[in-house]
GROMACS .gro file of C-alpha atoms in nm:
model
  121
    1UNK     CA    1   0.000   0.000   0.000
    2UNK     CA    2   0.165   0.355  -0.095
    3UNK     CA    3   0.193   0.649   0.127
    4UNK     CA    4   0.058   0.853  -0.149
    5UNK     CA    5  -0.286   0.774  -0.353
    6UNK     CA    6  -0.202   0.739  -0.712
    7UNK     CA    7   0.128   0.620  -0.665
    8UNK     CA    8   0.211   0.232  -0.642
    9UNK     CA    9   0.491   0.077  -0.482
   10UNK     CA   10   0.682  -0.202  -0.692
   11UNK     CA   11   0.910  -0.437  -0.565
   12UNK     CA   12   1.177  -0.571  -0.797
   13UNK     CA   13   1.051  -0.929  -0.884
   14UNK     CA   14   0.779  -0.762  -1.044
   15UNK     CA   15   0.992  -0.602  -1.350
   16UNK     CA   16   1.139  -0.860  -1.603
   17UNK     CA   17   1.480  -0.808  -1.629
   18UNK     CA   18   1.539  -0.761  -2.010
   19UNK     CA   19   1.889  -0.843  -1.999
   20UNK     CA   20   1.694  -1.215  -2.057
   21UNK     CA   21   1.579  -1.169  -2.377
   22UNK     CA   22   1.931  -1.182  -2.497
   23UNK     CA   23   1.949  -1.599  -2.476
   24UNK     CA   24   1.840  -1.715  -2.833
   25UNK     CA   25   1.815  -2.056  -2.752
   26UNK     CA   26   1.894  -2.210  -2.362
   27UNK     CA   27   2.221  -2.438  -2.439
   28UNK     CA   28   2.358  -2.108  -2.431
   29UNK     CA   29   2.308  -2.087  -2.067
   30UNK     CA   30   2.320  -1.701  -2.035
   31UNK     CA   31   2.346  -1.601  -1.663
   32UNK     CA   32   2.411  -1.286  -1.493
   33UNK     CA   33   2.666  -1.311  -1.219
   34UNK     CA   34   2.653  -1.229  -0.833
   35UNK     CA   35   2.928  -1.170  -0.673
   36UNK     CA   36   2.974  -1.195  -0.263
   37UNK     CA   37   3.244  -1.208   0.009
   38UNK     CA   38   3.243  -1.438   0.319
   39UNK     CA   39   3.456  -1.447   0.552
   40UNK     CA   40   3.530  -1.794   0.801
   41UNK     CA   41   3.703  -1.757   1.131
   42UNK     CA   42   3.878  -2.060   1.220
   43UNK     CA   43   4.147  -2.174   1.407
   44UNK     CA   44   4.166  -1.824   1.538
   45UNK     CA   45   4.242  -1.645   1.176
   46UNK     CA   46   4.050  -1.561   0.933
   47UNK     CA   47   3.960  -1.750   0.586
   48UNK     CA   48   3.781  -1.546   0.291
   49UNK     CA   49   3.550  -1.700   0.018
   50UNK     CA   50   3.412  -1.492  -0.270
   51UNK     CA   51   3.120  -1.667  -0.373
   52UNK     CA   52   2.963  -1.638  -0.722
   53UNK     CA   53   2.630  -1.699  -0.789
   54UNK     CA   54   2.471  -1.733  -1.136
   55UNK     CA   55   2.129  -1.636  -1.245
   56UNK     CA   56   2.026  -1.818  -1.554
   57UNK     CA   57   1.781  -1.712  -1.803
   58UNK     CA   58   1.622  -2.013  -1.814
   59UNK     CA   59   1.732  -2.351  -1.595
   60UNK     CA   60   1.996  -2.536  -1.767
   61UNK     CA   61   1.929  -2.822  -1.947
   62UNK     CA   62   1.831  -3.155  -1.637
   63UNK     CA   63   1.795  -2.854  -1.357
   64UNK     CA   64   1.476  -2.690  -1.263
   65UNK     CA   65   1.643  -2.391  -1.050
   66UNK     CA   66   1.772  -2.094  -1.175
   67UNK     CA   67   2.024  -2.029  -0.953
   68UNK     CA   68   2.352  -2.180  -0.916
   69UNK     CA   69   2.647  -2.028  -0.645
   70UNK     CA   70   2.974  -2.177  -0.617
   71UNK     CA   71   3.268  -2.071  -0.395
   72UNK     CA   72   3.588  -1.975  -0.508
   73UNK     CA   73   3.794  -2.252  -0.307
   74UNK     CA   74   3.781  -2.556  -0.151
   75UNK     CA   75   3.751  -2.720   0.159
   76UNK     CA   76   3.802  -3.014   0.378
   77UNK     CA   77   4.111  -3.046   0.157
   78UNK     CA   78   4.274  -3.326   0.369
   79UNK     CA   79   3.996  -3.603   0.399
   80UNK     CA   80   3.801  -3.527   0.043
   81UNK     CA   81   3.810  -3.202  -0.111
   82UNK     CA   82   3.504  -3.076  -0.174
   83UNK     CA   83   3.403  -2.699  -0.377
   84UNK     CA   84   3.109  -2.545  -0.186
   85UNK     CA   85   2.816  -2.539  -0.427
   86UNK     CA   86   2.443  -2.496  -0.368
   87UNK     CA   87   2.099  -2.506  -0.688
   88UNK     CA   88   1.809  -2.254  -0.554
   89UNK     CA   89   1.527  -2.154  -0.710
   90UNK     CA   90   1.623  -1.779  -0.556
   91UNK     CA   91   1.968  -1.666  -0.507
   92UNK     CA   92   1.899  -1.644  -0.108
   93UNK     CA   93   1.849  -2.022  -0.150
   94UNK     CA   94   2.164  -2.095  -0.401
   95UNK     CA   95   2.383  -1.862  -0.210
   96UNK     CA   96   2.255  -1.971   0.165
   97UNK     CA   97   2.318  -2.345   0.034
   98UNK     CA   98   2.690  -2.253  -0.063
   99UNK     CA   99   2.774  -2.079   0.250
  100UNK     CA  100   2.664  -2.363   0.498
  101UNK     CA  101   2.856  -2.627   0.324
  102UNK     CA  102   3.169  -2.350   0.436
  103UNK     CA  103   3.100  -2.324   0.759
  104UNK     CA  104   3.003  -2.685   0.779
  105UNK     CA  105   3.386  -2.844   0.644
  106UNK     CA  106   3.712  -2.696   0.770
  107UNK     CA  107   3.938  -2.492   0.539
  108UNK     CA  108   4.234  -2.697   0.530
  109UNK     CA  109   4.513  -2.480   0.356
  110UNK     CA  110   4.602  -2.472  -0.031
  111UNK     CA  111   4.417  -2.685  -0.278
  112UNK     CA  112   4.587  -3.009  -0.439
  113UNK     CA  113   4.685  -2.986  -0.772
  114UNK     CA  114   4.382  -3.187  -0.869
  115UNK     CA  115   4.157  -2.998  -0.659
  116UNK     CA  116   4.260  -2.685  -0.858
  117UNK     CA  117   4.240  -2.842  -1.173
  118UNK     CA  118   3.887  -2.932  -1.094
  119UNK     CA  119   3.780  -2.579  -1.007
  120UNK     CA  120   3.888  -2.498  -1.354
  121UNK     CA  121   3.642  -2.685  -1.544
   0.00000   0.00000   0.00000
């Protein structure tokens, strides 16, 4: 309800974004990119995680959600190592599911060689 008669109040998941329209066909998998910092204190210091989560235009091909984060390193690096992810169909959900799966494994130091080669990909 607005302060003012005459005058609506919009909230932003009520405009389509046109940058959408772009994607010709969804193989393409055209996604604007989030990008957010987290820090993890452990151990007494301090670990930092820049998480980047991707808004497709249209769920990739298998998926039904739209949005996809992943972290920028890995983690439990010793036992398995393991690249925080998380599928949402909001970023709140994609991004929330990334940063519990960091606070939920240690961060164990530098990445393997593999590990890194992984990330890559």
């Amino acid at each position: 309800m607005s302060l003012f008669p005459g005058i609506g109040v919009f909230l932003a998941e009520e405009f389509v974004s046109d940058w959408k329209f772009a994607q010709k066909d969804s193989c393409e998998e055209l996604a604007l990119l989030h990008s957010y910092s987290m820090k993890k204190r452990q151990n007494g210091s301090d670990v930092s995680f820049v998480i980047t989560v991707k808004e497709f235009a249209a769920p990739p091909p298998g998926q039904y959600a739209r949005f996809f984060a992943q972290a920028d390193k890995f983690v439990n690096q010793r036992t398995a190592p393991l690249l925080p992810t998380g599928w949402g169909n909001s970023l709140l959900d994609a991004l929330c599911a990334c940063a519990k799966m960091i606070r939920d494994f240690p961060y164990e130091g530098p990445e393997t060689q593999g590990a890194e080669d992984f990330a890559r990909t």
